[in-house]
Amino acid sequence: MKKSLISMLMLVMVFTIVISGCSKNDTANTPNAQPSDQGAAVAKPVDVSVFAVQEAGIDIPTNKFTQLVQDKFNIKFDWQINPSDGAKEKRQISLASGDYPDAYLLTAYIDQFSQADELKYGQQGVLIPLNDLIDKYAPDIKAAFEKHPELKALNTAPDGNIYGLGAYTECFHCSYPNKMWINTEWLKKLNLEMPTTTAEFKNVLEAFKTKDPNGNGKADEVPLSGSTEDFGVRVIPFLMNGFVYDDDRNYLNLTADGKVVSAAITPEWKEGLTYIKSLFDGGLIDPGAFTQNADALKKIGENAGAEILGAGAGMHPAIFLNIDPGNLHSAHYNPVAPLTGPEGASFATHDSGGVSPGAKFVITNKASEEAQVALIKMVNYMFTPEGETNGASGMKGIDWTDPAAGDVALGDGVTPVVKTIPMKEGEAPRNAGWSGMAHFYMPKEYRDTWVQGTDIYASDGYERRLYNASLLYQGHEPKDLFPMWSIWIDPKVIDEASMLQTNLKNYIEQSELQFITGNKDLNKDWDAYVKGLKDLKLDRYLEILQTAYDASVK
């Protein structure tokens, strides 16, 4: 189910990526060939071996984008194509064997080099630093680094070397994953206002439970539900954010003076658990929200009889609803803005929106000088709007076209530049782009210029629906956020940090569920819970992260 959700999410992302115009720099787009007007023969293609991962619907050797970059950069590819299942293991085996290719070109959401991998293989000399190649042959990568310093920080190791390049996707709706969608038809029927506080939200859920808003005479309503996976479907973070910031990952906060702290031992965290327990005790939270997968959640959202779901947690409502044309009740669910708690807290979980640490592209020491230059020029092309769109979304005239009169861009006041050509029912895969393999540089201004329908409840306006919902959450993140995705942990302690992270995360999540369901008492067992975190070396974990953070801001 998690893979299907990833595919669905990536489909939303691919069909809403935007383009802001072609690169004006010809250097990166010039094939490695002699000028024809001088009568010289075209240079022999550069042999390049590449480890890649097979994605559904794409045949890399015959792909139309493959042909484009081969011709554009005078490359002859020797592909080492691996299935997505077991891709990480295959990559590690190839490195360990010593018989590895010139480059690895991966898909971040399937597999990529971790920061620890980059440092390990970079300092061993297996991965070559890209700094000089970028300076000489990649003006668009350099421009992206200058425009987004955090992107350069993401890719630059503590020793100053750039051993690989990761994906930078400013997916606006993805960057506020923990949204809440409420049945506004039920609000109208019960003459209720959209809740703005934690107390009002509780009152609305109580009305959903007791006042038969679906009108079938049965007490079958499920006031609030969610599931246990990613994509914002866990119910706790949205509710906890009315008390203390919940990052829904590692439960870390950053103080104004730059101190890394745990949210999960604060008095506010205890108050948040007390509130959530009151909802659970009142039968307002579906117990399945803490155990079920998204398939089970969707069965509630798509109940065969009357509507039974009052509110659902999720990055977007398609996780628990069928949003296909003709399913009119999907329009009944609309976003709830971040709730304000009793002490005035009103946070929204914010993450990098598609930016993740690590590298999806690296060049190894097996690559010849000519191969290195050809590879960096190729990736530089994918840092241009033209290259990114042809690579990630498919080729012009096949997967996208120019906007027509009256088309509207996703971003407010933005000139539309590219319009998706929808797939027809039963149409075979077009095999015209590399999809995730080509995802490199998608800043918000790039995504904002793709055409989107103006009816947010129609299929061609779905991204606008998510965009508008995310505007309600924008600015509710703390001013100071711990940048977990961009810090580099010392390789000497990274295994220790990883173990501590896993143990602490599991303990926090198990304990919050026990407190909410009553298996632990918030008054009697709180001190023992805090001691348990200390025994699991919370202080040591924070110390490691503090050192990494301090190094990143020097």
JSON list of N, CA and C in Angstrom, two decimals, residues 48 74 117 239:
[
{"chain": "A", "resi": 48, "resn": "VAL", "atom": "N", "xyz": [29.66, 5.79, -21.76]},
{"chain": "A", "resi": 48, "resn": "VAL", "atom": "CA", "xyz": [29.34, 6.05, -20.35]},
{"chain": "A", "resi": 48, "resn": "VAL", "atom": "C", "xyz": [28.50, 4.90, -19.81]},
{"chain": "A", "resi": 74, "resn": "ASN", "atom": "N", "xyz": [26.25, 13.76, -26.99]},
{"chain": "A", "resi": 74, "resn": "ASN", "atom": "CA", "xyz": [27.14, 12.84, -27.69]},
{"chain": "A", "resi": 74, "resn": "ASN", "atom": "C", "xyz": [27.61, 11.69, -26.80]},
{"chain": "A", "resi": 117, "resn": "ASP", "atom": "N", "xyz": [26.95, 7.33, 3.03]},
{"chain": "A", "resi": 117, "resn": "ASP", "atom": "CA", "xyz": [27.51, 6.69, 1.84]},
{"chain": "A", "resi": 117, "resn": "ASP", "atom": "C", "xyz": [28.42, 7.66, 1.08]},
{"chain": "A", "resi": 239, "resn": "LEU", "atom": "N", "xyz": [-3.33, 17.38, 15.73]},
{"chain": "A", "resi": 239, "resn": "LEU", "atom": "CA", "xyz": [-3.92, 17.73, 17.02]},
{"chain": "A", "resi": 239, "resn": "LEU", "atom": "C", "xyz": [-2.87, 18.26, 17.98]}
]
